[in-house]
């Protein structure tokens, strides 16, 4: 006679769903060893970045990914060519206005329009150009997304005016 498996507890089911959700959002898990002080610091910056009072695995994953992208944008990409330099400058300007000056996306868009800042029309392998377009909150938000900026920088380095 076959024995049936014991049923999973509701906690086990919940944890399994949570792990699946994390894997879909961030990819497979990676073991990360750090000192207690570094974990405390990570939790503090995750709290600031995500607004979560008690950061958990998801918030820490998000923060680590953000730090990696920021470092990559600032120190790995070549900013000497015009298009990557423009993307980097807009990323830094918006980051300063948002984090240091405390402006929201709508206020930043207004400032960008007052300065008559141009926008990228399209960045791709064969084309990258600037246009006079009114900045909107969604445009600012996309420049605050470090993953999006990494993708733009990567495309720009393959576009005319970018390093191949």
PDB file of C-alpha atoms in Angstrom:
ATOM      1  CA  UNK A   1       0.000   0.000   0.000  1.00  0.00           C
ATOM      2  CA  UNK A   2       1.356   3.419  -0.973  1.00  0.00           C
ATOM      3  CA  UNK A   3       1.759   5.996   1.703  1.00  0.00           C
ATOM      4  CA  UNK A   4       0.561   9.460   0.871  1.00  0.00           C
ATOM      5  CA  UNK A   5       2.856  12.397   1.359  1.00  0.00           C
ATOM      6  CA  UNK A   6       2.167  14.582   4.334  1.00  0.00           C
ATOM      7  CA  UNK A   7       0.360  17.756   3.344  1.00  0.00           C
ATOM      8  CA  UNK A   8       2.367  20.958   3.321  1.00  0.00           C
ATOM      9  CA  UNK A   9       1.562  23.399   6.041  1.00  0.00           C
ATOM     10  CA  UNK A  10       0.175  26.775   5.074  1.00  0.00           C
ATOM     11  CA  UNK A  11       3.534  28.328   6.102  1.00  0.00           C
ATOM     12  CA  UNK A  12       5.428  25.996   3.756  1.00  0.00           C
ATOM     13  CA  UNK A  13       3.037  26.805   0.909  1.00  0.00           C
ATOM     14  CA  UNK A  14       3.371  30.532   1.578  1.00  0.00           C
ATOM     15  CA  UNK A  15       7.188  30.284   1.677  1.00  0.00           C
ATOM     16  CA  UNK A  16       7.241  28.295  -1.558  1.00  0.00           C
ATOM     17  CA  UNK A  17       5.131  30.947  -3.306  1.00  0.00           C
ATOM     18  CA  UNK A  18       7.374  33.682  -1.887  1.00  0.00           C
ATOM     19  CA  UNK A  19      10.543  31.948  -3.138  1.00  0.00           C
ATOM     20  CA  UNK A  20       8.984  31.523  -6.588  1.00  0.00           C
ATOM     21  CA  UNK A  21       8.018  35.212  -6.663  1.00  0.00           C
ATOM     22  CA  UNK A  22      11.550  36.273  -5.649  1.00  0.00           C
ATOM     23  CA  UNK A  23      13.092  33.979  -8.267  1.00  0.00           C
ATOM     24  CA  UNK A  24      10.854  35.455 -10.994  1.00  0.00           C
ATOM     25  CA  UNK A  25      11.666  39.032  -9.958  1.00  0.00           C
ATOM     26  CA  UNK A  26      15.409  38.746  -9.203  1.00  0.00           C
ATOM     27  CA  UNK A  27      16.553  35.430 -10.697  1.00  0.00           C
ATOM     28  CA  UNK A  28      17.969  32.423  -8.858  1.00  0.00           C
ATOM     29  CA  UNK A  29      19.157  32.896  -5.305  1.00  0.00           C
ATOM     30  CA  UNK A  30      22.797  33.595  -4.520  1.00  0.00           C
ATOM     31  CA  UNK A  31      24.426  33.076  -1.153  1.00  0.00           C
ATOM     32  CA  UNK A  32      25.810  36.330   0.152  1.00  0.00           C
ATOM     33  CA  UNK A  33      27.994  36.426   3.227  1.00  0.00           C
ATOM     34  CA  UNK A  34      28.451  39.694   5.085  1.00  0.00           C
ATOM     35  CA  UNK A  35      29.320  40.950   8.511  1.00  0.00           C
ATOM     36  CA  UNK A  36      26.611  41.896  10.967  1.00  0.00           C
ATOM     37  CA  UNK A  37      27.541  45.588  10.565  1.00  0.00           C
ATOM     38  CA  UNK A  38      27.278  45.387   6.765  1.00  0.00           C
ATOM     39  CA  UNK A  39      23.849  43.756   7.062  1.00  0.00           C
ATOM     40  CA  UNK A  40      22.749  46.550   9.408  1.00  0.00           C
ATOM     41  CA  UNK A  41      23.993  49.138   6.876  1.00  0.00           C
ATOM     42  CA  UNK A  42      22.269  47.306   4.023  1.00  0.00           C
ATOM     43  CA  UNK A  43      19.004  47.300   5.982  1.00  0.00           C
ATOM     44  CA  UNK A  44      19.363  51.037   6.671  1.00  0.00           C
ATOM     45  CA  UNK A  45      19.869  51.947   3.023  1.00  0.00           C
ATOM     46  CA  UNK A  46      17.150  49.479   1.952  1.00  0.00           C
ATOM     47  CA  UNK A  47      14.803  51.205   4.403  1.00  0.00           C
ATOM     48  CA  UNK A  48      15.638  54.606   2.867  1.00  0.00           C
ATOM     49  CA  UNK A  49      15.433  53.335  -0.715  1.00  0.00           C
ATOM     50  CA  UNK A  50      12.241  51.271  -0.414  1.00  0.00           C
ATOM     51  CA  UNK A  51      10.453  53.055   2.416  1.00  0.00           C
ATOM     52  CA  UNK A  52       9.919  49.727   4.197  1.00  0.00           C
ATOM     53  CA  UNK A  53      10.345  50.037   7.975  1.00  0.00           C
ATOM     54  CA  UNK A  54      11.628  46.464   8.353  1.00  0.00           C
ATOM     55  CA  UNK A  55      13.366  45.450   5.112  1.00  0.00           C
ATOM     56  CA  UNK A  56      13.192  41.783   4.229  1.00  0.00           C
ATOM     57  CA  UNK A  57      14.744  39.637   1.535  1.00  0.00           C
ATOM     58  CA  UNK A  58      12.925  41.376  -1.324  1.00  0.00           C
ATOM     59  CA  UNK A  59      13.958  44.870  -0.208  1.00  0.00           C
ATOM     60  CA  UNK A  60      17.568  43.787   0.353  1.00  0.00           C
ATOM     61  CA  UNK A  61      17.655  42.126  -3.096  1.00  0.00           C
ATOM     62  CA  UNK A  62      16.257  45.291  -4.657  1.00  0.00           C
ATOM     63  CA  UNK A  63      18.844  47.419  -2.857  1.00  0.00           C
ATOM     64  CA  UNK A  64      21.797  45.209  -3.824  1.00  0.00           C
ATOM     65  CA  UNK A  65      20.654  45.243  -7.474  1.00  0.00           C
ATOM     66  CA  UNK A  66      20.310  49.040  -7.303  1.00  0.00           C
ATOM     67  CA  UNK A  67      23.810  49.454  -5.837  1.00  0.00           C
ATOM     68  CA  UNK A  68      25.303  47.203  -8.520  1.00  0.00           C
ATOM     69  CA  UNK A  69      23.552  49.170 -11.293  1.00  0.00           C
ATOM     70  CA  UNK A  70      24.607  52.522  -9.809  1.00  0.00           C
ATOM     71  CA  UNK A  71      28.220  51.414  -9.555  1.00  0.00           C
ATOM     72  CA  UNK A  72      28.128  50.045 -13.105  1.00  0.00           C
ATOM     73  CA  UNK A  73      26.667  53.287 -14.479  1.00  0.00           C
ATOM     74  CA  UNK A  74      29.168  55.475 -12.631  1.00  0.00           C
ATOM     75  CA  UNK A  75      32.383  53.466 -12.935  1.00  0.00           C
ATOM     76  CA  UNK A  76      32.152  50.857 -15.692  1.00  0.00           C
ATOM     77  CA  UNK A  77      30.407  52.568 -18.611  1.00  0.00           C
ATOM     78  CA  UNK A  78      32.433  54.928 -20.774  1.00  0.00           C
ATOM     79  CA  UNK A  79      31.092  58.490 -20.435  1.00  0.00           C
ATOM     80  CA  UNK A  80      33.451  60.106 -22.934  1.00  0.00           C
ATOM     81  CA  UNK A  81      31.227  59.759 -26.008  1.00  0.00           C
ATOM     82  CA  UNK A  82      28.363  62.274 -26.462  1.00  0.00           C
ATOM     83  CA  UNK A  83      25.352  59.975 -26.103  1.00  0.00           C
ATOM     84  CA  UNK A  84      26.516  57.976 -23.057  1.00  0.00           C
ATOM     85  CA  UNK A  85      27.750  61.249 -21.506  1.00  0.00           C
ATOM     86  CA  UNK A  86      24.302  62.814 -21.987  1.00  0.00           C
ATOM     87  CA  UNK A  87      22.517  59.800 -20.468  1.00  0.00           C
ATOM     88  CA  UNK A  88      24.921  59.796 -17.521  1.00  0.00           C
ATOM     89  CA  UNK A  89      24.497  63.543 -16.951  1.00  0.00           C
ATOM     90  CA  UNK A  90      20.688  63.312 -16.982  1.00  0.00           C
ATOM     91  CA  UNK A  91      20.828  60.306 -14.641  1.00  0.00           C
ATOM     92  CA  UNK A  92      23.067  62.210 -12.192  1.00  0.00           C
ATOM     93  CA  UNK A  93      21.067  65.473 -12.430  1.00  0.00           C
ATOM     94  CA  UNK A  94      17.776  63.685 -11.782  1.00  0.00           C
ATOM     95  CA  UNK A  95      19.279  61.607  -8.977  1.00  0.00           C
ATOM     96  CA  UNK A  96      20.531  64.784  -7.238  1.00  0.00           C
ATOM     97  CA  UNK A  97      17.193  66.581  -7.636  1.00  0.00           C
ATOM     98  CA  UNK A  98      15.291  63.561  -6.326  1.00  0.00           C
ATOM     99  CA  UNK A  99      17.542  62.347  -3.493  1.00  0.00           C
ATOM    100  CA  UNK A 100      19.275  65.533  -2.321  1.00  0.00           C
ATOM    101  CA  UNK A 101      16.849  68.330  -3.213  1.00  0.00           C
ATOM    102  CA  UNK A 102      13.801  66.183  -2.373  1.00  0.00           C
ATOM    103  CA  UNK A 103      11.878  67.017  -5.553  1.00  0.00           C
ATOM    104  CA  UNK A 104       9.239  64.651  -6.903  1.00  0.00           C
ATOM    105  CA  UNK A 105       9.089  63.490 -10.538  1.00  0.00           C
ATOM    106  CA  UNK A 106       6.615  66.205 -11.554  1.00  0.00           C
ATOM    107  CA  UNK A 107       8.773  68.971 -10.029  1.00  0.00           C
ATOM    108  CA  UNK A 108      11.893  67.566 -11.698  1.00  0.00           C
ATOM    109  CA  UNK A 109      10.100  67.446 -15.073  1.00  0.00           C
ATOM    110  CA  UNK A 110       9.118  71.096 -14.613  1.00  0.00           C
ATOM    111  CA  UNK A 111      12.749  72.025 -13.881  1.00  0.00           C
ATOM    112  CA  UNK A 112      13.979  70.077 -16.920  1.00  0.00           C
ATOM    113  CA  UNK A 113      11.464  71.928 -19.111  1.00  0.00           C
ATOM    114  CA  UNK A 114      12.496  75.310 -17.669  1.00  0.00           C
ATOM    115  CA  UNK A 115      16.116  74.499 -18.563  1.00  0.00           C
ATOM    116  CA  UNK A 116      14.924  73.408 -22.040  1.00  0.00           C
ATOM    117  CA  UNK A 117      16.666  70.048 -21.608  1.00  0.00           C
ATOM    118  CA  UNK A 118      16.467  67.850 -24.693  1.00  0.00           C
ATOM    119  CA  UNK A 119      15.405  64.222 -24.575  1.00  0.00           C
ATOM    120  CA  UNK A 120      16.684  61.180 -26.370  1.00  0.00           C
ATOM    121  CA  UNK A 121      14.291  60.222 -29.128  1.00  0.00           C
ATOM    122  CA  UNK A 122      15.673  56.793 -29.765  1.00  0.00           C
ATOM    123  CA  UNK A 123      18.771  54.933 -28.748  1.00  0.00           C
ATOM    124  CA  UNK A 124      19.662  51.898 -30.775  1.00  0.00           C
ATOM    125  CA  UNK A 125      22.368  50.216 -32.754  1.00  0.00           C
ATOM    126  CA  UNK A 126      21.913  52.470 -35.774  1.00  0.00           C
ATOM    127  CA  UNK A 127      20.336  55.591 -34.341  1.00  0.00           C
ATOM    128  CA  UNK A 128      20.451  57.980 -31.425  1.00  0.00           C
ATOM    129  CA  UNK A 129      19.100  61.494 -31.563  1.00  0.00           C
ATOM    130  CA  UNK A 130      17.882  64.300 -29.335  1.00  0.00           C
ATOM    131  CA  UNK A 131      14.521  66.060 -29.589  1.00  0.00           C
ATOM    132  CA  UNK A 132      12.816  69.058 -28.043  1.00  0.00           C
ATOM    133  CA  UNK A 133      10.086  67.268 -26.125  1.00  0.00           C
ATOM    134  CA  UNK A 134       8.299  68.292 -22.963  1.00  0.00           C
ATOM    135  CA  UNK A 135       9.561  66.308 -19.990  1.00  0.00           C
ATOM    136  CA  UNK A 136       6.867  64.451 -18.075  1.00  0.00           C
ATOM    137  CA  UNK A 137       6.948  62.676 -14.709  1.00  0.00           C
ATOM    138  CA  UNK A 138       7.178  59.282 -16.475  1.00  0.00           C
ATOM    139  CA  UNK A 139      10.315  60.428 -18.352  1.00  0.00           C
ATOM    140  CA  UNK A 140      11.933  61.433 -15.068  1.00  0.00           C
ATOM    141  CA  UNK A 141      10.919  58.157 -13.448  1.00  0.00           C
ATOM    142  CA  UNK A 142      12.585  56.199 -16.252  1.00  0.00           C
ATOM    143  CA  UNK A 143      15.857  58.070 -15.597  1.00  0.00           C
ATOM    144  CA  UNK A 144      15.581  57.200 -11.896  1.00  0.00           C
ATOM    145  CA  UNK A 145      15.383  53.504 -12.811  1.00  0.00           C
ATOM    146  CA  UNK A 146      19.019  52.401 -12.790  1.00  0.00           C
ATOM    147  CA  UNK A 147      18.216  49.202 -14.723  1.00  0.00           C
ATOM    148  CA  UNK A 148      16.628  51.296 -17.498  1.00  0.00           C
ATOM    149  CA  UNK A 149      19.628  53.657 -17.514  1.00  0.00           C
ATOM    150  CA  UNK A 150      22.006  50.665 -17.740  1.00  0.00           C
ATOM    151  CA  UNK A 151      20.053  49.408 -20.754  1.00  0.00           C
ATOM    152  CA  UNK A 152      20.177  52.868 -22.392  1.00  0.00           C
ATOM    153  CA  UNK A 153      23.919  53.153 -21.750  1.00  0.00           C
ATOM    154  CA  UNK A 154      24.485  49.688 -23.197  1.00  0.00           C
ATOM    155  CA  UNK A 155      22.528  50.580 -26.352  1.00  0.00           C
ATOM    156  CA  UNK A 156      24.283  53.944 -26.597  1.00  0.00           C
ATOM    157  CA  UNK A 157      27.716  52.354 -26.560  1.00  0.00           C
ATOM    158  CA  UNK A 158      26.705  50.466 -29.695  1.00  0.00           C
ATOM    159  CA  UNK A 159      25.027  53.448 -31.370  1.00  0.00           C
ATOM    160  CA  UNK A 160      26.790  56.027 -33.556  1.00  0.00           C
ATOM    161  CA  UNK A 161      28.580  58.370 -31.193  1.00  0.00           C
ATOM    162  CA  UNK A 162      28.958  55.577 -28.641  1.00  0.00           C
ATOM    163  CA  UNK A 163      31.914  53.264 -28.097  1.00  0.00           C
ATOM    164  CA  UNK A 164      31.488  49.874 -29.772  1.00  0.00           C
TER     165      UNK A 164
END
